[in-house]
């Protein structure tokens, strides 16, 4: 059942659906981050995504669908593992990589013979997808190598009037991009950690699942430097925060400390970006806080690396990429 949405949202949904059918782009809220959406069956529309984002053409996009049945329109085979994960986690922040049907436009897959598919949990995204009844290609709605947007205002900041419509679905509840699981090989692999953990996926599949970015896949989520604000980002363990902050302050830099608890020593050139107390809060706030650091014009963000696995893996991954110290090998 589609959720009941306010009348204003209904009118915007109709406008968004019409724009997409005309081959135009729309800013789309999802529970993870905002997407830059186009009709995934329209190669010209998909090319417009690459042009607007200034994204290299060989970086594949995720196709968003509104029903599990639609998997068959994109994948040559839907293995039991894919159905199990879809049943367990969709709609939700999980993307499945499957062998692509020959008729899937290769502009969507960046030339690969696999396709990434996800059913987002945001009510506005789901309502739009179900109204269209077709797949929507949507990378995060940021310019290439910039911080992903988690509010409609962020999308406007990125693209301004170049985008005819941004559907405002409020702040994203998850806040970082979906977990990507590659099911196109014998062994399932996690290509990008996210809010759904490796342990949850392994539990569901009843087998071991490794975090293993694909060698040789040109994918921005797999590049070292990604999700970067303009300020320099330095990732440190909790115990090292005071010393690293003091070091940058001594050097005359304006510093933001991104951490769960406030800095012990106030300083006129130091601001605290309250990372959040729970891992969920930390994911939800991360990108907004990196944008805030840029708005404040700080020189360096000293960011606390959370400990543990599950969502902490995903947070460390994004923080290390923001710092240009990608936690995974690049191609
Ligand atoms: O949460 C999300 O996944 C968000 C929202 C908008 O749904 N989308 C998103 O898209 O993060 P994007 O384009 O920023 O990241 C897509 C990533 C690529 O970086 C790549 O790692 C992976 O998906 N990908 C897509 N197709 C793939 C394929 N066929 N094989 C391997 N990886 C693929
Ligand atoms: Mg992205």
Tab-separated table of C-alpha atoms and ligand atoms in Angstrom:
chain	number	residue	atom	x	y	z
A	1	UNK	CA	0.000	0.000	0.000
A	2	UNK	CA	1.259	3.447	-0.802
A	3	UNK	CA	1.328	5.838	2.110
A	4	UNK	CA	-1.152	8.710	2.238
A	5	UNK	CA	0.715	11.850	1.304
A	6	UNK	CA	-0.350	15.492	1.701
A	7	UNK	CA	-2.206	17.015	-1.260
A	8	UNK	CA	0.703	19.355	-1.984
A	9	UNK	CA	2.983	16.341	-2.215
A	10	UNK	CA	0.495	14.623	-4.510
A	11	UNK	CA	0.580	17.591	-6.896
A	12	UNK	CA	4.384	17.635	-6.814
A	13	UNK	CA	4.488	13.894	-7.430
A	14	UNK	CA	2.362	14.313	-10.532
A	15	UNK	CA	4.689	17.086	-11.720
A	16	UNK	CA	7.755	14.951	-10.977
A	17	UNK	CA	6.319	11.957	-12.830
A	18	UNK	CA	5.528	14.144	-15.847
A	19	UNK	CA	9.042	15.622	-15.889
A	20	UNK	CA	10.648	12.183	-15.657
A	21	UNK	CA	8.487	10.875	-18.514
A	22	UNK	CA	9.676	13.853	-20.598
A	23	UNK	CA	13.278	12.856	-19.976
A	24	UNK	CA	13.970	15.588	-17.419
A	25	UNK	CA	15.739	15.249	-14.068
A	26	UNK	CA	14.167	15.552	-10.606
A	27	UNK	CA	15.650	15.794	-7.099
A	28	UNK	CA	14.266	12.845	-5.164
A	29	UNK	CA	14.245	12.248	-1.394
A	30	UNK	CA	15.211	8.781	-0.229
A	31	UNK	CA	15.807	7.543	3.305
A	32	UNK	CA	19.588	7.444	2.675
A	33	UNK	CA	20.467	10.588	0.717
A	34	UNK	CA	18.696	12.671	-1.950
A	35	UNK	CA	18.955	11.281	-5.463
A	36	UNK	CA	19.220	12.937	-8.878
A	37	UNK	CA	16.539	10.966	-10.700
A	38	UNK	CA	15.963	10.157	-14.372
A	39	UNK	CA	13.928	7.567	-16.284
A	40	UNK	CA	16.382	4.641	-16.338
A	41	UNK	CA	15.046	3.440	-19.727
A	42	UNK	CA	15.755	6.787	-21.396
A	43	UNK	CA	19.481	6.949	-22.308
A	44	UNK	CA	19.374	10.700	-23.048
A	45	UNK	CA	17.830	11.402	-19.650
A	46	UNK	CA	20.462	9.239	-17.967
A	47	UNK	CA	23.199	11.065	-19.885
A	48	UNK	CA	21.809	14.308	-18.470
A	49	UNK	CA	22.526	12.984	-14.950
A	50	UNK	CA	26.180	12.453	-15.852
A	51	UNK	CA	26.382	15.921	-17.417
A	52	UNK	CA	24.800	17.703	-14.449
A	53	UNK	CA	26.835	15.836	-11.853
A	54	UNK	CA	30.009	16.078	-13.971
A	55	UNK	CA	30.360	12.387	-13.274
A	56	UNK	CA	32.622	10.238	-15.486
A	57	UNK	CA	30.534	8.109	-17.871
A	58	UNK	CA	31.965	4.790	-16.682
A	59	UNK	CA	30.622	5.175	-13.129
A	60	UNK	CA	27.479	3.051	-12.790
A	61	UNK	CA	24.163	4.290	-11.377
A	62	UNK	CA	21.646	2.590	-9.091
A	63	UNK	CA	18.203	1.829	-10.555
A	64	UNK	CA	15.415	2.436	-8.036
A	65	UNK	CA	12.298	0.294	-8.297
A	66	UNK	CA	8.933	0.321	-6.515
A	67	UNK	CA	8.183	-3.433	-6.487
A	68	UNK	CA	10.247	-6.609	-6.045
A	69	UNK	CA	8.632	-7.984	-9.255
A	70	UNK	CA	10.428	-5.289	-11.240
A	71	UNK	CA	13.774	-6.990	-10.528
A	72	UNK	CA	13.083	-9.236	-13.516
A	73	UNK	CA	12.883	-6.259	-15.847
A	74	UNK	CA	16.521	-5.447	-15.065
A	75	UNK	CA	18.297	-8.655	-14.064
A	76	UNK	CA	18.799	-11.752	-16.242
A	77	UNK	CA	18.295	-13.908	-13.174
A	78	UNK	CA	17.067	-13.189	-9.693
A	79	UNK	CA	18.833	-15.706	-7.462
A	80	UNK	CA	17.233	-16.876	-4.197
A	81	UNK	CA	19.775	-14.773	-2.287
A	82	UNK	CA	18.488	-11.623	-3.998
A	83	UNK	CA	14.885	-12.467	-3.160
A	84	UNK	CA	15.801	-13.259	0.442
A	85	UNK	CA	17.602	-9.927	0.864
A	86	UNK	CA	14.841	-8.011	-0.902
A	87	UNK	CA	12.202	-9.602	1.326
A	88	UNK	CA	14.215	-8.921	4.460
A	89	UNK	CA	15.410	-5.373	3.790
A	90	UNK	CA	13.269	-3.716	1.095
A	91	UNK	CA	12.080	-1.113	1.015
A	92	UNK	CA	15.286	0.021	2.664
A	93	UNK	CA	18.928	1.074	2.406
A	94	UNK	CA	20.225	-1.959	0.510
A	95	UNK	CA	21.343	-2.153	-3.134
A	96	UNK	CA	21.722	-5.461	-4.981
A	97	UNK	CA	24.094	-5.900	-7.920
A	98	UNK	CA	22.844	-8.548	-10.360
A	99	UNK	CA	23.662	-9.608	-13.943
A	100	UNK	CA	22.005	-7.058	-16.256
A	101	UNK	CA	19.564	-7.964	-19.009
A	102	UNK	CA	20.891	-7.117	-22.466
A	103	UNK	CA	18.227	-4.423	-22.917
A	104	UNK	CA	19.352	-2.437	-19.852
A	105	UNK	CA	20.855	0.770	-21.266
A	106	UNK	CA	24.613	0.479	-20.735
A	107	UNK	CA	24.755	4.179	-19.998
A	108	UNK	CA	23.049	3.244	-16.688
A	109	UNK	CA	25.547	0.518	-15.799
A	110	UNK	CA	28.615	2.479	-16.859
A	111	UNK	CA	29.177	-0.160	-19.531
A	112	UNK	CA	29.120	-3.060	-17.057
A	113	UNK	CA	27.094	-6.238	-17.581
A	114	UNK	CA	25.686	-5.944	-14.062
A	115	UNK	CA	23.029	-3.602	-12.734
A	116	UNK	CA	22.525	-2.175	-9.238
A	117	UNK	CA	18.934	-2.170	-7.921
A	118	UNK	CA	17.305	-0.776	-4.824
A	119	UNK	CA	13.814	-0.171	-3.439
A	120	UNK	CA	14.047	2.963	-1.283
A	121	UNK	CA	11.985	3.264	1.902
A	122	UNK	CA	11.114	6.958	1.673
A	123	UNK	CA	7.326	7.355	1.221
A	124	UNK	CA	7.741	10.060	-1.438
A	125	UNK	CA	10.254	8.026	-3.451
A	126	UNK	CA	8.109	4.907	-3.203
A	127	UNK	CA	4.965	6.754	-4.211
A	128	UNK	CA	6.733	8.221	-7.237
A	129	UNK	CA	8.214	4.874	-8.294
A	130	UNK	CA	4.868	3.108	-7.949
A	131	UNK	CA	3.085	5.844	-9.865
A	132	UNK	CA	5.624	5.546	-12.691
A	133	UNK	CA	5.826	1.752	-12.576
A	134	UNK	CA	9.317	1.967	-14.030
A	135	UNK	CA	12.881	2.147	-12.854
A	136	UNK	CA	14.497	5.422	-11.972
A	137	UNK	CA	18.267	5.851	-12.130
A	138	UNK	CA	19.381	8.044	-9.247
A	139	UNK	CA	22.867	8.681	-7.990
A	140	UNK	CA	23.280	10.914	-4.970
A	141	UNK	CA	22.283	14.464	-5.955
A	142	UNK	CA	25.687	16.079	-5.517
A	143	UNK	CA	28.336	17.165	-7.939
A	144	UNK	CA	31.008	14.531	-8.533
A	145	UNK	CA	33.281	14.059	-5.483
A	146	UNK	CA	31.220	16.360	-3.274
A	147	UNK	CA	29.309	15.596	-0.080
A	148	UNK	CA	25.997	13.792	-0.621
A	149	UNK	CA	22.836	15.823	0.111
A	150	UNK	CA	20.518	14.920	2.988
A	151	UNK	CA	17.988	17.757	2.624
A	152	UNK	CA	16.176	19.347	-0.315
A	153	UNK	CA	18.070	22.581	0.445
A	154	UNK	CA	21.375	20.750	-0.064
A	155	UNK	CA	20.208	19.642	-3.522
A	156	UNK	CA	19.331	23.243	-4.387
A	157	UNK	CA	22.778	24.331	-3.189
A	158	UNK	CA	24.364	21.806	-5.555
A	159	UNK	CA	22.360	22.471	-8.703
A	160	UNK	CA	20.257	25.630	-8.316
A	161	UNK	CA	17.975	26.297	-11.272
A	162	UNK	CA	19.635	23.608	-13.391
A	163	UNK	CA	17.154	21.205	-11.802
A	164	UNK	CA	13.485	21.881	-12.645
A	165	UNK	CA	12.068	20.243	-9.490
A	166	UNK	CA	13.311	18.967	-6.138
A	167	UNK	CA	10.736	16.994	-4.173
A	168	UNK	CA	11.119	17.951	-0.521
A	169	UNK	CA	10.790	14.871	1.671
A	170	UNK	CA	12.402	16.394	4.759
A	171	UNK	CA	15.793	15.399	6.156
A	172	UNK	CA	16.925	11.870	5.224
A	173	UNK	CA	16.451	9.520	8.169
A	174	UNK	CA	19.402	7.191	7.448
A	175	UNK	CA	21.803	9.842	6.172
A	176	UNK	CA	24.458	7.798	4.359
A	177	UNK	CA	24.243	5.837	1.119
A	178	UNK	CA	22.853	2.303	0.933
A	179	UNK	CA	24.835	-0.850	1.601
A	180	UNK	CA	25.733	-2.402	-1.775
A	181	UNK	CA	25.842	-6.209	-2.071
A	182	UNK	CA	27.192	-7.781	-5.228
A	183	UNK	CA	25.322	-11.016	-5.996
A	184	UNK	CA	26.629	-11.354	-9.541
A	185	UNK	CA	29.410	-13.763	-8.501
A	186	UNK	CA	29.373	-17.017	-6.568
A	187	UNK	CA	30.314	-15.314	-3.340
A	188	UNK	CA	28.261	-12.365	-2.149
A	189	UNK	CA	30.427	-9.312	-1.483
A	190	UNK	CA	29.697	-5.976	0.109
A	191	UNK	CA	30.963	-3.288	-2.242
A	192	UNK	CA	29.970	-0.380	0.000
A	193	UNK	CA	29.130	-0.577	3.725
A	194	UNK	CA	25.963	1.167	4.894
A	195	UNK	CA	23.302	1.160	7.585
A	196	UNK	CA	22.502	-2.514	6.910
A	197	UNK	CA	25.506	-4.342	8.290
A	198	UNK	CA	27.547	-7.219	6.915
A	199	UNK	CA	26.347	-9.281	9.896
A	200	UNK	CA	22.681	-8.643	9.034
A	201	UNK	CA	23.308	-9.693	5.440
A	202	UNK	CA	25.261	-12.776	6.493
A	203	UNK	CA	22.446	-13.730	8.915
A	204	UNK	CA	19.870	-13.416	6.183
A	205	UNK	CA	21.882	-15.423	3.634
A	206	UNK	CA	23.186	-17.922	6.179
A	207	UNK	CA	26.678	-17.571	4.798
A	208	UNK	CA	29.781	-15.471	5.211
A	209	UNK	CA	29.769	-12.140	3.451
A	210	UNK	CA	32.908	-10.099	2.995
A	211	UNK	CA	33.438	-6.420	2.645
A	212	UNK	CA	35.342	-6.455	-0.600
A	213	UNK	CA	35.214	-3.629	-3.081
A	214	UNK	CA	35.410	-4.843	-6.650
A	215	UNK	CA	38.877	-4.523	-8.127
A	216	UNK	CA	38.775	-2.766	-11.446
A	217	UNK	CA	35.226	-1.436	-11.047
A	218	UNK	CA	35.165	2.238	-11.750
A	219	UNK	CA	32.742	3.398	-9.147
A	220	UNK	CA	32.886	6.676	-7.268
A	221	UNK	CA	31.779	4.978	-4.082
A	222	UNK	CA	34.956	2.973	-4.381
A	223	UNK	CA	37.342	5.823	-4.931
A	224	UNK	CA	39.524	6.996	-2.117
A	225	UNK	CA	38.644	10.642	-2.269
A	226	UNK	CA	34.897	10.994	-2.160
A	227	UNK	CA	32.269	12.686	-0.048
A	228	UNK	CA	34.732	15.505	0.511
A	229	UNK	CA	34.040	18.938	1.907
A	230	UNK	CA	36.363	21.818	0.967
A	231	UNK	CA	37.968	21.811	4.409
A	232	UNK	CA	40.702	19.300	5.110
A	233	UNK	CA	39.381	16.357	7.136
A	234	UNK	CA	41.558	14.477	9.591
A	235	UNK	CA	40.203	11.298	11.193
A	236	UNK	CA	41.440	10.377	14.648
A	237	UNK	CA	40.619	8.031	17.509
A	238	UNK	CA	38.746	9.560	20.452
A	239	UNK	CA	41.794	9.702	22.709
A	240	UNK	CA	43.798	11.651	20.109
A	241	UNK	CA	41.220	14.436	19.593
A	242	UNK	CA	42.600	16.973	22.126
A	243	UNK	CA	46.145	16.691	20.845
A	244	UNK	CA	45.265	16.969	17.132
A	245	UNK	CA	42.887	19.887	17.737
A	246	UNK	CA	45.565	21.679	19.782
A	247	UNK	CA	48.116	21.023	17.015
A	248	UNK	CA	45.966	22.719	14.349
A	249	UNK	CA	45.015	25.613	16.630
A	250	UNK	CA	48.690	26.216	17.393
A	251	UNK	CA	49.333	26.392	13.652
A	252	UNK	CA	46.747	29.207	13.436
A	253	UNK	CA	44.036	27.169	11.728
A	254	UNK	CA	40.285	27.444	12.249
A	255	UNK	CA	39.194	24.036	13.462
A	256	UNK	CA	35.931	22.107	13.716
A	257	UNK	CA	35.914	19.130	16.045
A	258	UNK	CA	33.371	16.547	14.843
A	259	UNK	CA	32.821	14.293	17.845
A	260	UNK	CA	30.212	12.829	20.157
A	261	UNK	CA	31.258	14.946	23.125
A	262	UNK	CA	32.274	18.604	23.282
A	263	UNK	CA	35.937	19.688	23.290
A	264	UNK	CA	37.392	19.893	26.774
A	265	UNK	CA	39.154	23.223	26.076
A	266	UNK	CA	37.183	26.016	24.393
A	267	UNK	CA	39.112	28.221	21.942
A	268	UNK	CA	37.936	31.166	19.792
A	269	UNK	CA	39.086	29.388	16.608
A	270	UNK	CA	37.422	26.085	17.542
A	271	UNK	CA	33.827	25.014	16.887
A	272	UNK	CA	32.225	21.779	17.968
A	273	UNK	CA	30.122	19.860	15.477
A	274	UNK	CA	28.019	17.562	17.654
A	275	UNK	CA	28.356	14.232	15.822
A	276	UNK	CA	25.493	12.631	17.759
A	277	UNK	CA	25.442	10.127	20.568
A	278	UNK	CA	24.226	7.006	18.810
A	279	UNK	CA	25.629	5.497	15.610
A	280	UNK	CA	22.259	6.107	13.934
A	281	UNK	CA	22.418	9.791	14.846
A	282	UNK	CA	25.997	9.971	13.639
A	283	UNK	CA	25.044	8.560	10.237
A	284	UNK	CA	22.031	10.822	9.985
A	285	UNK	CA	23.990	14.002	10.742
A	286	UNK	CA	27.345	13.327	9.099
A	287	UNK	CA	26.903	14.937	5.691
A	288	UNK	CA	24.996	17.945	7.008
A	289	UNK	CA	27.816	18.578	9.474
A	290	UNK	CA	30.496	18.328	6.765
A	291	UNK	CA	28.527	20.931	4.787
A	292	UNK	CA	28.261	23.074	7.907
A	293	UNK	CA	32.043	22.935	8.329
A	294	UNK	CA	32.367	24.447	4.850
A	295	UNK	CA	29.757	27.100	5.600
A	296	UNK	CA	31.657	28.067	8.734
A	297	UNK	CA	34.799	28.326	6.627
A	298	UNK	CA	36.977	26.194	8.884
A	299	UNK	CA	40.362	25.051	7.592
A	300	UNK	CA	40.303	21.605	9.102
A	301	UNK	CA	37.744	19.180	10.511
A	302	UNK	CA	39.182	16.884	13.174
A	303	UNK	CA	36.740	13.975	13.085
A	304	UNK	CA	36.383	11.263	15.693
A	305	UNK	CA	36.357	7.749	14.214
A	306	UNK	CA	33.665	5.609	15.880
A	307	UNK	CA	34.688	2.183	17.117
A	308	UNK	CA	32.939	-1.122	16.523
A	309	UNK	CA	31.354	-2.796	13.515
A	310	UNK	CA	28.001	-2.579	11.733
A	311	UNK	CA	27.074	1.088	11.235
A	312	UNK	CA	30.473	2.086	12.674
A	313	UNK	CA	32.100	0.400	9.642
A	314	UNK	CA	30.010	2.542	7.334
A	315	UNK	CA	30.740	5.714	9.284
A	316	UNK	CA	34.490	5.069	9.296
A	317	UNK	CA	34.322	4.366	5.567
A	318	UNK	CA	32.667	7.731	4.824
A	319	UNK	CA	34.861	9.700	7.240
A	320	UNK	CA	38.062	8.193	5.835
A	321	UNK	CA	36.941	8.953	2.296
A	322	UNK	CA	36.118	12.531	3.277
A	323	UNK	CA	39.679	12.675	4.556
A	324	UNK	CA	41.024	11.242	1.287
A	325	UNK	CA	42.226	8.177	3.184
A	326	UNK	CA	39.773	5.718	1.626
A	327	UNK	CA	39.421	2.652	3.806
A	328	UNK	CA	39.301	0.390	0.795
A	329	UNK	CA	41.656	-0.078	-2.147
A	330	UNK	CA	40.971	1.900	-5.299
A	331	UNK	CA	41.134	0.571	-8.808
B	1	LIG	O1	21.628	5.222	-0.966
B	1	LIG	C1	21.944	5.218	-2.161
B	1	LIG	O2	22.365	4.189	-2.719
B	1	LIG	C2	21.817	6.530	-2.928
B	1	LIG	C3	20.334	6.890	-3.025
B	1	LIG	C4	20.074	8.076	-3.916
B	1	LIG	O3	19.590	5.766	-3.435
B	1	LIG	N1	22.414	6.426	-4.243
B	1	LIG	C5	23.750	6.413	-4.417
B	1	LIG	O4	24.126	6.439	-5.735
B	1	LIG	O5	24.546	6.381	-3.520
B	1	LIG	P1	25.609	6.769	-6.235
B	1	LIG	O6	25.549	6.912	-7.710
B	1	LIG	O7	26.127	7.953	-5.512
B	1	LIG	O8	26.388	5.480	-5.942
B	1	LIG	C6	26.183	4.381	-6.778
B	1	LIG	C7	27.200	3.349	-6.467
B	1	LIG	C8	28.428	3.478	-7.308
B	1	LIG	O9	29.369	4.301	-6.678
B	1	LIG	C9	28.923	2.082	-7.400
B	1	LIG	O10	29.800	1.857	-6.314
B	1	LIG	C10	27.703	1.245	-7.185
B	1	LIG	O11	26.671	2.086	-6.805
B	1	LIG	N2	27.260	0.542	-8.396
B	1	LIG	C11	26.258	0.875	-9.216
B	1	LIG	N3	26.117	-0.031	-10.189
B	1	LIG	C12	27.050	-0.965	-9.980
B	1	LIG	C13	27.415	-2.160	-10.634
B	1	LIG	N4	26.765	-2.579	-11.716
B	1	LIG	N5	28.436	-2.865	-10.134
B	1	LIG	C14	29.089	-2.450	-9.029
B	1	LIG	N6	28.780	-1.332	-8.353
B	1	LIG	C15	27.777	-0.593	-8.823
B	2	LIG	MG1	27.295	9.407	-4.591
